[in-house]
XYZ file of C-alpha atoms in Angstrom:
739
model
C -0.096 -0.015 -0.169
C 1.526 3.688 -0.442
C 1.848 5.885 1.871
C 0.676 9.303 2.739
C 4.233 10.252 2.840
C 4.838 9.283 -1.036
C 2.138 11.476 -2.216
C 4.650 13.934 -2.930
C 6.297 12.237 -5.379
C 3.191 11.678 -7.485
C 3.867 14.369 -10.541
C 7.588 13.464 -11.131
C 6.793 9.551 -11.283
C 3.687 10.539 -13.399
C 5.700 12.712 -15.782
C 8.502 10.226 -16.366
C 6.378 7.320 -16.458
C 8.684 5.446 -13.763
C 7.731 3.108 -11.170
C 8.433 2.786 -7.507
C 8.764 -0.646 -5.968
C 4.899 -0.576 -5.619
C 4.507 -0.550 -9.260
C 2.456 1.943 -11.628
C -0.546 0.883 -10.352
C 0.336 1.983 -6.748
C 1.583 5.323 -8.200
C -1.613 5.834 -10.498
C -3.910 5.263 -7.419
C -2.389 8.303 -5.801
C -4.107 10.228 -8.206
C -7.044 8.311 -8.472
C -7.260 7.283 -4.786
C -6.989 3.629 -3.549
C -9.384 2.026 -1.304
C -8.551 3.105 2.669
C -8.445 -0.588 3.917
C -5.741 -3.142 3.159
C -6.248 -6.532 1.816
C -5.454 -9.816 3.804
C -2.222 -10.110 1.512
C -0.561 -7.281 2.882
C -1.375 -7.420 6.577
C -2.462 -9.934 9.334
C -3.765 -7.359 11.198
C -7.543 -8.025 9.840
C -10.333 -5.958 11.440
C -11.312 -8.210 14.646
C -15.158 -8.015 15.655
C -17.137 -8.896 18.908
C -19.650 -11.857 17.925
C -23.105 -11.987 19.057
C -23.408 -15.602 17.999
C -23.639 -17.100 21.089
C -25.526 -14.349 23.091
C -28.801 -16.367 22.969
C -27.247 -18.491 25.599
C -26.709 -16.085 27.901
C -30.320 -14.710 27.598
C -31.718 -18.052 28.003
C -29.731 -18.668 30.962
C -31.141 -15.919 32.902
C -34.551 -17.060 32.690
C -36.387 -20.419 33.230
C -37.810 -21.144 29.616
C -36.609 -23.198 27.342
C -33.639 -22.094 25.464
C -33.902 -21.920 21.826
C -30.901 -22.565 19.691
C -30.354 -20.255 16.584
C -31.699 -21.032 13.359
C -29.314 -23.468 11.365
C -26.836 -21.922 8.926
C -25.337 -23.598 6.059
C -22.075 -24.626 6.676
C -19.542 -21.887 6.359
C -17.219 -23.691 3.669
C -20.365 -23.825 1.340
C -21.071 -20.311 1.507
C -21.136 -18.230 -1.849
C -20.897 -14.772 -2.335
C -23.667 -12.705 -3.929
C -24.026 -12.258 -7.590
C -23.170 -8.987 -9.034
C -26.925 -8.043 -9.252
C -27.401 -8.429 -5.594
C -23.973 -6.663 -4.551
C -25.480 -3.701 -6.790
C -28.764 -3.654 -5.301
C -27.205 -3.885 -1.514
C -24.671 -1.133 -2.502
C -27.341 1.176 -3.932
C -29.624 0.262 -0.802
C -27.185 1.323 1.880
C -25.637 4.423 0.014
C -28.434 6.030 -1.498
C -30.341 7.133 1.818
C -27.633 9.627 2.935
C -27.842 11.431 -0.486
C -31.509 12.344 0.131
C -31.454 13.255 3.793
C -31.769 16.123 5.737
C -28.159 16.772 5.263
C -28.163 16.391 1.401
C -26.717 19.887 0.492
C -24.249 19.949 2.738
C -23.394 16.585 1.587
C -23.819 17.271 -2.269
C -21.834 20.627 -2.042
C -19.090 18.851 -0.317
C -19.156 16.163 -2.928
C -19.146 18.773 -5.813
C -16.015 20.030 -4.472
C -14.146 16.666 -4.175
C -15.215 16.151 -7.849
C -14.004 19.461 -8.927
C -10.540 18.925 -6.942
C -10.486 15.571 -8.352
C -11.133 17.415 -11.765
C -8.365 19.529 -10.881
C -5.668 16.728 -10.199
C -6.407 15.068 -13.586
C -5.359 18.348 -15.251
C -2.479 18.631 -13.231
C -1.307 15.073 -14.548
C -1.949 15.977 -17.856
C 0.330 19.155 -17.663
C 2.940 16.795 -16.431
C 2.466 14.738 -18.985
C 3.733 17.613 -21.328
C 5.939 18.722 -18.967
C 7.668 15.347 -18.649
C 8.232 15.443 -22.813
C 9.574 18.587 -23.212
C 11.790 17.850 -20.048
C 13.224 14.800 -21.720
C 13.666 16.569 -25.138
C 15.908 19.242 -23.728
C 18.048 16.393 -21.939
C 18.416 14.459 -24.807
C 19.577 17.235 -27.106
C 22.048 18.545 -24.690
C 19.912 21.636 -24.446
C 21.257 23.218 -21.128
C 19.047 26.673 -21.135
C 15.877 24.591 -22.270
C 16.481 21.961 -19.224
C 16.766 24.556 -16.905
C 13.580 26.407 -18.063
C 11.675 22.977 -17.855
C 13.257 22.364 -14.558
C 12.030 25.513 -12.918
C 8.279 24.750 -14.798
C 8.841 21.488 -12.743
C 9.573 23.545 -9.440
C 6.518 25.764 -10.176
C 3.981 22.944 -10.921
C 4.933 20.972 -7.713
C 4.410 24.093 -5.353
C 0.919 24.772 -7.099
C -0.125 20.868 -7.482
C 0.690 19.104 -4.427
C -1.468 21.518 -2.400
C -4.429 20.381 -4.713
C -3.515 16.536 -4.264
C -3.676 17.223 -0.356
C -6.994 19.264 -0.172
C -8.463 16.840 -2.315
C -7.310 13.931 -0.210
C -8.647 15.970 2.997
C -12.215 17.049 1.338
C -12.806 13.199 0.767
C -11.921 12.144 4.258
C -14.114 14.793 5.740
C -16.883 14.138 3.414
C -16.576 10.067 4.298
C -16.537 11.130 8.210
C -19.682 13.277 7.645
C -21.338 10.395 5.644
C -20.391 8.029 8.163
C -21.594 9.835 11.251
C -24.854 10.417 9.487
C -25.275 6.586 8.566
C -24.239 5.597 12.283
C -27.144 7.322 13.702
C -29.050 5.942 10.974
C -28.650 2.531 11.605
C -28.477 2.551 15.222
C -31.756 4.124 15.096
C -32.832 1.535 13.461
C -31.303 -1.299 15.345
C -32.854 -0.125 18.574
C -36.251 0.749 16.952
C -38.991 -2.481 17.625
C -36.933 -4.160 19.753
C -34.595 -5.639 16.459
C -31.526 -5.527 18.923
C -33.191 -7.965 21.003
C -34.381 -10.171 18.460
C -30.797 -10.316 16.577
C -29.169 -11.360 19.814
C -31.891 -13.542 21.217
C -32.370 -15.705 18.005
C -28.713 -15.348 16.465
C -30.316 -13.868 13.288
C -26.751 -12.371 12.163
C -23.445 -12.204 13.555
C -21.759 -9.310 14.997
C -24.221 -6.177 14.627
C -21.732 -4.129 16.552
C -18.956 -4.483 13.981
C -21.083 -3.831 11.241
C -22.263 -0.441 12.619
C -18.566 0.459 13.841
C -16.198 -1.285 11.070
C -18.429 -1.953 8.529
C -19.990 1.525 7.721
C -16.462 3.445 8.206
C -14.993 0.908 5.563
C -18.031 1.589 3.409
C -18.265 5.427 3.485
C -14.471 5.444 2.610
C -13.910 2.996 0.045
C -17.193 4.059 -1.767
C -16.018 7.787 -1.968
C -12.811 6.166 -3.109
C -13.753 3.812 -5.848
C -16.434 6.534 -6.980
C -13.706 9.304 -7.573
C -11.549 6.541 -9.111
C -14.234 5.435 -11.487
C -14.680 9.457 -12.336
C -11.100 10.247 -12.924
C -10.609 7.134 -15.040
C -13.449 8.662 -17.133
C -11.527 11.981 -17.049
C -8.022 10.275 -18.245
C -9.570 8.116 -20.968
C -10.766 11.658 -22.504
C -7.810 13.485 -21.767
C -4.857 10.969 -22.438
C -6.693 9.085 -25.333
C -6.364 12.097 -27.454
C -2.117 11.776 -26.934
C -1.880 8.416 -27.296
C -4.109 8.403 -30.639
C -1.836 11.481 -31.803
C 1.572 9.450 -30.910
C 0.404 5.951 -32.314
C -3.161 4.914 -33.027
C -2.217 0.781 -32.834
C -0.499 1.433 -29.352
C -4.092 2.021 -28.048
C -5.177 -1.342 -29.578
C -2.523 -3.368 -28.160
C -3.763 -1.256 -24.734
C -7.430 -2.542 -25.149
C -6.139 -6.189 -25.839
C -3.512 -6.014 -23.039
C -6.258 -4.736 -20.309
C -9.256 -6.876 -21.575
C -7.110 -10.028 -21.244
C -5.928 -9.231 -17.768
C -9.258 -8.510 -16.555
C -10.716 -11.767 -17.585
C -7.733 -13.507 -15.844
C -7.898 -11.768 -12.774
C -11.757 -12.459 -12.026
C -10.918 -16.341 -12.820
C -7.990 -16.170 -10.680
C -9.617 -14.309 -7.905
C -13.234 -15.500 -7.743
C -13.174 -17.028 -4.236
C -11.406 -13.849 -2.464
C -14.809 -12.447 -1.461
C -16.263 -15.431 0.033
C -13.136 -15.772 1.750
C -12.756 -12.328 2.787
C -16.332 -12.520 4.480
C -15.445 -15.773 6.676
C -12.517 -14.505 7.833
C -14.256 -11.215 9.090
C -16.466 -13.574 11.298
C -13.715 -15.915 12.505
C -11.713 -13.220 13.528
C -14.804 -11.858 15.293
C -15.430 -15.198 16.798
C -11.615 -15.374 18.227
C -11.888 -11.829 19.823
C -15.517 -12.290 21.049
C -13.754 -15.797 23.032
C -11.517 -13.582 24.768
C -14.185 -10.847 25.524
C -16.369 -13.487 27.255
C -13.044 -14.616 29.354
C -12.806 -10.795 30.645
C -16.601 -10.630 31.545
C -16.852 -13.959 33.276
C -13.153 -13.748 35.141
C -14.654 -14.643 38.222
C -16.848 -17.649 37.348
C -14.081 -19.015 35.300
C -11.622 -18.685 38.496
C -14.276 -20.449 40.591
C -14.482 -23.335 38.024
C -10.956 -23.442 37.417
C -11.965 -23.593 33.523
C -8.656 -22.093 32.315
C -7.684 -25.299 30.527
C -11.102 -25.450 29.005
C -11.321 -21.776 27.884
C -7.638 -22.410 26.592
C -8.822 -25.207 24.155
C -11.630 -23.067 23.065
C -9.772 -20.357 22.315
C -7.201 -22.059 20.413
C -9.904 -23.906 18.367
C -11.557 -20.568 17.345
C -7.824 -19.206 16.501
C -7.084 -22.025 14.288
C -10.447 -21.598 12.755
C -9.302 -18.184 11.929
C -5.947 -19.515 10.835
C -7.100 -21.959 8.195
C -9.366 -19.396 6.577
C -6.718 -17.031 6.236
C -4.103 -19.503 4.934
C -6.866 -19.959 2.067
C -7.123 -16.443 1.920
C -3.063 -15.812 1.598
C -2.929 -18.901 -1.043
C -5.824 -17.119 -3.379
C -4.114 -13.700 -2.997
C -0.643 -15.038 -3.876
C -1.928 -16.670 -6.783
C -3.905 -13.588 -8.110
C -0.389 -11.488 -7.000
C 1.675 -14.021 -9.291
C -0.206 -12.459 -12.276
C -0.847 -8.790 -11.157
C 2.666 -8.393 -10.561
C 3.725 -9.530 -13.786
C 1.247 -7.387 -15.453
C 2.084 -4.274 -13.667
C 5.636 -4.812 -14.262
C 5.572 -5.890 -18.046
C 3.727 -2.167 -19.031
C 7.106 -0.296 -18.207
C 8.714 -1.688 -21.056
C 5.546 -2.648 -23.571
C 4.330 0.805 -25.116
C 8.445 1.808 -25.245
C 8.564 -1.340 -27.384
C 5.979 -0.624 -29.421
C 6.613 2.667 -30.324
C 10.722 2.554 -30.339
C 10.893 1.289 -34.096
C 9.594 4.991 -34.868
C 12.099 6.682 -32.513
C 14.921 4.506 -34.326
C 13.257 5.667 -37.904
C 13.769 9.076 -36.418
C 9.995 9.987 -36.885
C 9.843 10.609 -33.124
C 11.998 12.445 -30.445
C 13.247 10.787 -27.391
C 10.455 12.851 -24.919
C 7.684 11.366 -27.022
C 8.537 7.988 -25.688
C 8.602 8.943 -22.351
C 4.994 10.676 -23.220
C 3.529 7.354 -24.413
C 4.734 5.249 -21.592
C 2.862 8.092 -19.054
C -0.274 8.172 -21.279
C -0.346 4.448 -21.882
C 0.290 3.986 -18.243
C -2.713 6.053 -17.469
C -5.169 4.729 -19.507
C -4.040 1.193 -18.752
C -4.903 1.838 -15.390
C -8.374 3.293 -16.391
C -8.991 0.215 -18.184
C -7.641 -2.254 -15.567
C -9.004 -1.366 -12.355
C -10.322 -4.752 -12.079
C -7.046 -6.045 -12.197
C -4.998 -3.725 -9.943
C -7.938 -3.323 -7.251
C -9.143 -6.941 -7.103
C -8.306 -7.705 -3.913
C -9.553 -4.270 -2.323
C -12.758 -5.141 -4.531
C -13.088 -8.376 -3.047
C -12.968 -7.287 0.343
C -15.178 -4.155 -0.450
C -17.765 -6.725 -1.697
C -17.620 -8.535 1.731
C -18.376 -5.355 3.295
C -21.391 -4.431 1.179
C -22.598 -7.855 1.761
C -22.366 -7.756 5.197
C -24.050 -4.351 5.304
C -26.417 -5.152 2.854
C -27.442 -8.362 4.851
C -27.734 -6.158 8.100
C -30.293 -3.566 6.205
C -32.238 -6.149 4.957
C -32.992 -7.643 8.283
C -33.672 -4.159 9.724
C -35.987 -3.280 7.090
C -37.852 -6.678 8.331
C -37.510 -5.664 11.578
C -39.228 -2.527 11.080
C -41.993 -4.267 9.207
C -43.027 -7.097 11.535
C -46.005 -5.439 13.294
C -47.501 -4.145 10.121
C -50.078 -7.194 9.857
C -52.202 -7.160 13.204
C -53.893 -10.342 12.525
C -50.713 -12.084 12.715
C -49.172 -13.141 16.297
C -50.053 -11.803 19.558
C -51.776 -8.343 19.712
C -50.444 -6.156 22.004
C -52.305 -2.746 23.257
C -51.884 0.189 25.360
C -55.485 1.656 26.122
C -56.440 5.065 27.510
C -59.573 4.537 29.866
C -60.223 8.451 30.259
C -62.116 8.488 26.580
C -65.503 9.934 26.258
C -66.550 6.365 25.230
C -66.092 5.252 28.725
C -67.410 7.527 30.463
C -71.314 6.788 32.421
C -73.746 9.419 31.282
C -73.016 11.025 34.741
C -69.376 11.612 33.403
C -68.064 9.366 35.943
C -65.828 6.518 35.439
C -67.065 2.857 35.766
C -65.464 1.294 38.670
C -64.446 -1.821 36.797
C -62.406 0.430 34.274
C -60.759 2.356 37.216
C -59.477 -0.718 38.866
C -58.305 -2.776 35.542
C -54.590 -2.479 34.597
C -54.182 -5.730 32.717
C -56.401 -7.725 30.480
C -55.091 -11.182 28.838
C -57.343 -13.090 26.530
C -57.419 -16.356 25.283
C -53.059 -15.932 25.187
C -51.080 -19.046 23.825
C -47.360 -18.134 24.079
C -44.831 -20.202 21.915
C -41.083 -20.498 21.346
C -39.511 -18.855 17.803
C -39.615 -22.751 16.714
C -43.488 -22.962 17.758
C -43.140 -24.733 20.783
C -46.138 -24.215 23.036
C -45.299 -22.882 26.491
C -48.568 -21.536 28.024
C -51.781 -22.555 26.317
C -54.973 -20.176 26.217
C -54.341 -17.867 29.334
C -57.131 -15.578 30.275
C -56.579 -13.480 33.175
C -57.267 -9.858 34.607
C -55.030 -7.955 37.067
C -56.872 -4.894 38.789
C -55.336 -2.281 40.812
C -53.537 -3.674 43.942
C -54.135 -6.985 43.175
C -51.010 -8.703 43.296
C -50.277 -11.790 41.300
C -47.545 -14.295 41.588
C -46.510 -16.658 38.887
C -44.723 -20.084 39.857
C -44.161 -23.451 37.991
C -41.391 -25.540 37.480
C -38.391 -24.620 35.749
C -38.976 -24.514 31.519
C -42.594 -24.059 31.797
C -42.740 -20.440 30.537
C -42.755 -18.109 33.211
C -40.301 -16.008 31.820
C -41.675 -16.584 28.441
C -44.761 -14.821 29.775
C -43.140 -11.784 30.984
C -41.322 -11.556 27.325
C -44.463 -11.773 25.785
C -46.309 -9.032 28.191
C -43.259 -6.732 27.177
C -43.533 -7.219 23.503
C -40.356 -8.955 23.088
C -41.861 -12.105 21.852
C -44.896 -12.127 19.598
C -45.124 -15.965 18.745
C -48.714 -17.132 19.393
C -52.261 -16.059 19.690
C -54.158 -14.146 21.709
C -54.675 -10.350 22.820
C -52.853 -8.435 25.970
C -54.284 -4.941 26.886
C -52.626 -2.460 29.235
C -54.985 0.285 30.631
C -53.741 3.237 30.898
C -55.523 6.195 32.873
C -53.759 9.328 32.037
C -53.428 10.527 28.305
C -50.196 12.297 29.593
C -48.338 8.863 29.510
C -49.013 8.129 26.032
C -46.523 8.570 23.698
C -46.954 11.783 21.445
C -48.571 10.831 18.512
C -45.105 12.199 16.118
C -42.961 9.242 17.411
C -41.597 7.588 14.732
C -42.962 3.973 14.766
C -45.773 4.425 17.023
C -49.464 4.559 16.436
C -51.124 7.458 17.467
C -53.863 7.756 20.118
C -57.217 6.485 18.419
C -60.200 7.364 20.412
C -62.811 7.064 17.537
C -61.948 3.675 15.985
C -60.812 1.860 19.128
C -63.042 1.476 21.985
C -60.319 2.622 24.330
C -57.931 4.235 21.926
C -55.629 1.700 21.530
C -51.818 2.528 20.797
C -49.524 0.192 18.605
C -46.673 -1.539 20.052
C -43.724 0.748 21.544
C -40.625 0.139 23.448
C -41.192 3.296 25.485
C -44.037 1.491 27.886
C -42.181 3.062 30.759
C -43.992 6.300 29.959
C -47.537 4.441 29.987
C -47.126 3.457 33.826
C -45.692 -0.402 33.206
C -42.399 -1.176 34.328
C -40.090 -4.340 34.012
C -37.151 -5.628 36.388
C -35.410 -8.356 35.232
C -33.494 -10.958 37.385
C -30.268 -9.535 36.365
C -30.232 -5.572 36.543
C -28.780 -3.613 33.592
C -26.310 -1.248 34.796
C -25.892 1.539 32.304
C -22.674 3.388 31.541
C -22.365 6.148 33.564
C -22.160 8.054 36.828
C -24.381 6.718 39.982
C -27.011 9.488 39.207
C -27.838 7.945 35.570
C -28.020 4.569 37.254
C -31.081 5.595 39.381
C -32.722 7.888 36.839
C -32.418 4.923 33.923
C -34.693 4.691 32.347
C -37.279 6.848 32.878
C -35.190 10.024 32.672
C -32.484 8.685 31.221
C -33.041 11.143 27.789
C -33.308 14.176 30.248
C -29.880 13.279 31.731
C -28.215 12.420 28.390
C -29.412 15.648 26.867
C -28.387 18.235 29.661
C -24.931 16.238 29.131
C -24.650 16.349 25.413
C -25.855 20.018 25.370
C -22.613 21.126 27.161
C -20.270 19.817 24.344
C -19.673 21.113 21.128
C -20.419 18.591 18.132
C -19.524 20.841 15.268
C -21.366 21.081 12.272
C -23.325 17.841 12.562
C -26.872 18.405 13.761
C -28.032 14.877 13.320
C -25.600 14.049 16.408
C -27.141 16.544 18.513
C -29.552 13.848 20.128
C -30.836 10.677 20.660
C -33.405 9.062 18.377
C -37.367 9.785 19.373
C -36.960 12.196 21.978
C -40.015 14.072 20.794
C -41.572 13.610 23.962
C -40.612 13.366 27.521
C -42.152 12.112 30.688
C -44.728 14.248 32.194
C -43.259 13.220 35.809
C -41.287 15.541 37.512
C -37.469 14.903 37.546
C -36.255 13.826 41.339
C -33.800 15.927 42.781
C -30.785 15.397 44.342
C -32.331 15.060 47.833
C -34.694 12.432 45.938
C -31.954 10.013 45.096
C -30.039 10.241 48.197
C -33.569 9.165 50.131
C -34.520 6.399 47.725
C -30.991 4.671 48.429
C -31.897 4.759 51.811
C -35.353 3.159 51.408
C -33.586 0.336 49.400
C -30.887 0.079 52.226
C -28.324 1.314 49.731
C -27.383 4.493 51.522
C -23.802 3.083 52.538
C -22.690 3.048 48.971
C -22.675 7.108 48.847
C -19.642 7.315 51.317
C -17.895 4.450 49.166
C -18.257 6.162 45.838
C -18.061 9.748 46.992
C -21.159 11.237 45.399
C -23.954 10.495 42.986
C -21.602 11.865 39.899
C -19.086 8.841 40.187
C -18.409 6.842 37.261
C -17.425 3.304 37.637
C -17.933 0.181 36.029
C -21.262 -0.615 37.778
C -22.018 -4.181 37.120
C -18.356 -5.091 38.765
C -18.101 -2.769 41.591
C -21.916 -3.577 42.947
C -22.769 -7.066 43.828
C -26.010 -8.691 42.090
C -27.760 -8.120 45.749
C -26.687 -4.274 45.437
C -27.557 -4.277 41.676
C -31.360 -5.583 42.617
C -31.997 -3.016 45.450
C -30.521 -0.222 42.840
C -33.069 -1.487 40.349
C -36.066 -1.273 43.184
C -34.632 2.444 43.531
C -35.745 2.756 40.080
C -38.730 1.674 40.315
C -39.921 3.406 43.382
C -38.167 7.046 41.599
C -40.749 5.996 38.721
C -43.685 5.285 40.686
C -45.408 3.093 37.890
C -49.366 1.437 38.103
C -48.060 -2.035 36.986
C -44.333 -3.953 37.580
C -43.456 -7.336 36.290
C -40.643 -8.733 38.663
C -38.828 -11.810 37.241
C -37.292 -13.181 40.163
C -35.988 -9.790 41.172
C -35.233 -10.716 44.585
C -33.255 -13.826 43.838
C -29.867 -12.680 45.125
C -31.642 -10.883 48.479
C -32.066 -12.562 51.889
C -35.390 -12.907 53.150
C -35.403 -9.604 55.334
C -34.374 -7.192 52.525
C -36.898 -8.870 50.214
C -39.874 -8.265 52.528
C -38.624 -4.622 52.811
C -38.371 -3.994 49.176
C -41.748 -5.658 48.840
C -43.186 -3.276 51.582
C -41.940 -0.505 49.836
C -43.622 -1.042 46.718
C -46.887 -1.973 48.130
C -46.483 1.275 50.301
C -45.820 3.360 47.011
C -49.103 1.979 45.929
C -47.421 0.028 42.944
C -49.414 -3.036 41.541
C -46.808 -6.320 40.933
C -46.530 -9.282 39.052
C -44.004 -11.665 40.453
C -42.109 -14.797 38.970
C -40.156 -16.587 41.675
C -39.746 -20.074 43.346
C -39.173 -18.959 47.194
C -42.195 -19.813 49.207
C -41.542 -16.268 51.290
C -42.952 -14.707 48.120
C -46.721 -16.018 48.692
C -47.086 -13.524 51.606
C -46.886 -10.628 49.477
C -49.313 -11.430 46.790
C -53.240 -12.242 46.861
C -53.158 -14.625 43.790
C -51.200 -17.437 42.476
C -50.859 -18.508 38.682
C -49.441 -21.957 38.615
C -47.865 -22.644 35.330
C -47.066 -26.490 34.397
C -45.182 -27.898 31.406
C -47.191 -28.546 28.236
C -48.371 -32.181 27.556
C -48.186 -32.472 23.731
C -50.922 -35.060 23.680
C -53.840 -33.159 24.777
C -55.236 -29.654 24.312
C -55.966 -28.649 27.880
C -54.897 -25.861 29.442
C -51.735 -25.896 31.623
C -52.324 -23.105 33.923
C -54.315 -22.514 37.181
C -55.255 -19.320 38.969
C -55.911 -19.706 42.670
C -56.243 -16.898 45.572
C -53.525 -17.214 48.124
C -54.998 -17.110 51.883
C -53.578 -17.458 55.178
C -54.641 -21.548 54.792
C -52.334 -21.624 52.046
C -49.606 -20.189 53.646
C -49.968 -22.239 56.720
C -49.689 -25.048 54.598
C -46.628 -24.166 52.864
C -45.142 -23.546 56.141
C -45.491 -27.038 57.219
C -44.088 -28.459 54.118
């Protein structure tokens, strides 16, 4: 690869028709622009990415439902690269949105500037071509005066031309960065919409979405611009230098065409497997890196198990897989390089050999030979883009393939709820509508009390295994439900369905919200507006922002955000306010699309807790002692590491008490706590007037609930319901204590 420092030698090399040790192709690519990433032939440090392929196991391990393996995929060795039509479709699908976005005016102006600078560099190259001819004519004629004159022209051309080359590269990189910034925002927005990120990791639909957003987007924008400028420059070169070559010797142009066509055909044949090998190499390197990340994240568990030998074996196995694929990649690259190296170096003598008889016959001067070599190299470089750039093109094709695959799935994820007749219907209804009021203007008692209504709900896994069959129940205000059952019966899967994470099955789930302020703004992207005319209660489309509707979920292992202790407590209800406040103090330059996170068109109507409120809630959950330990609320740590699981669970209850939802669903949220702390936390949420649904196995949980939903394992041989709802009374508690 040519380094940035070598760009200063471009004009002289172009004028002379000489080659550095990198060959004529590499010299030419400085005028045009080579792709910004190295091929596997030139470096062993191929980008390593994290792998999400095994993350479904972590999600399944945290629940009691039956873990489902990812969908079967064909063997890696049989993977075929996408055909040309698919690659072009995916390229256009990924590249086009930015150029018609809100940033299109600035983007198009910058792109136009880059093309103008590229046109200027081509003009400079043509000028150097003629300067080289006159320079060598003066040298051959031993004309010292003319030689010094041409030398001064050269120095002046260097002074004026080099800044144009530098500015062109700077403008291209600046535009590439702007394009990448917009696409990063665009893809993160879609990735986090409609819980697409959850389905990707839980079902392992595609590998490594993080590296596709971080690394592939960076490669795509930089390389797409480089190749676009290369093609543009090739067209200008053909127009500019073809006249020069025809003027010298027309048969030389025919030789050039035959040489370039033959080289292209042979290069495609020799390098046909590079796209697939590059695609697999990225994945295998990511697999190896993810193995190392898992060791770091689970260091304590591995140490307790003394599992170092097993981890060593697994890591070496993943590295061996990457090593074997890279070996095949190097072999294919070597075979291609045998041909391309000879192809590049032969052109140093080919044009001179063709026009030499004319020089010997006295029909042309010596400088014309140099001019013909330079023009020949320019035009041949334009015709031989596939030959010169084949390894880069194959790597870029793998990037297009991965981004296109990711983009296609994001489109599917955004359309998954378009047909309400399919799957489970989940709605949020406002009970304070005119249709629900009594003639005297009062609210019916049953509407005031009802929080959740489940009708004929059948829950299935993504592989269509039934976990819960035909469940119907109603949860009223202050009616606390305990869900029990053997492991694998589907208790956590039921909560996933209530949260909208799973939609496989059938039935209807309705959450009732009293205050319209808690509903999302009708302007929020991807969320249906409140409909009080067609729907009896004004139904809302499925949304991930359920916390603003008075519904709260607490998983068994709380999520600790990256940030301060204050941000931990405010998450997720006021997380947007906290992030926006901190971001507004930092300049973001001229990129308005990076000013705020997606979908912030609304804010919660609940007042933001003060510092005193945050300190008090820590005392309420018996975590007051951590403030002196971490100095203050604005200290930043890796909270999932410095806090025990029991402390993290109490911190999650602090979030709950601050948010004050009407209904909370708890998935074994006190499993790491002793009975005294468990009793204290349940009393706190009951005192706050929060209705709760709990999943758990402890007998002590019965005393905090009024009803028990018992789920048993489904018997495939019959169609009976596998659940039973019964009230919890003192007799039940007495019988349990005697077990």
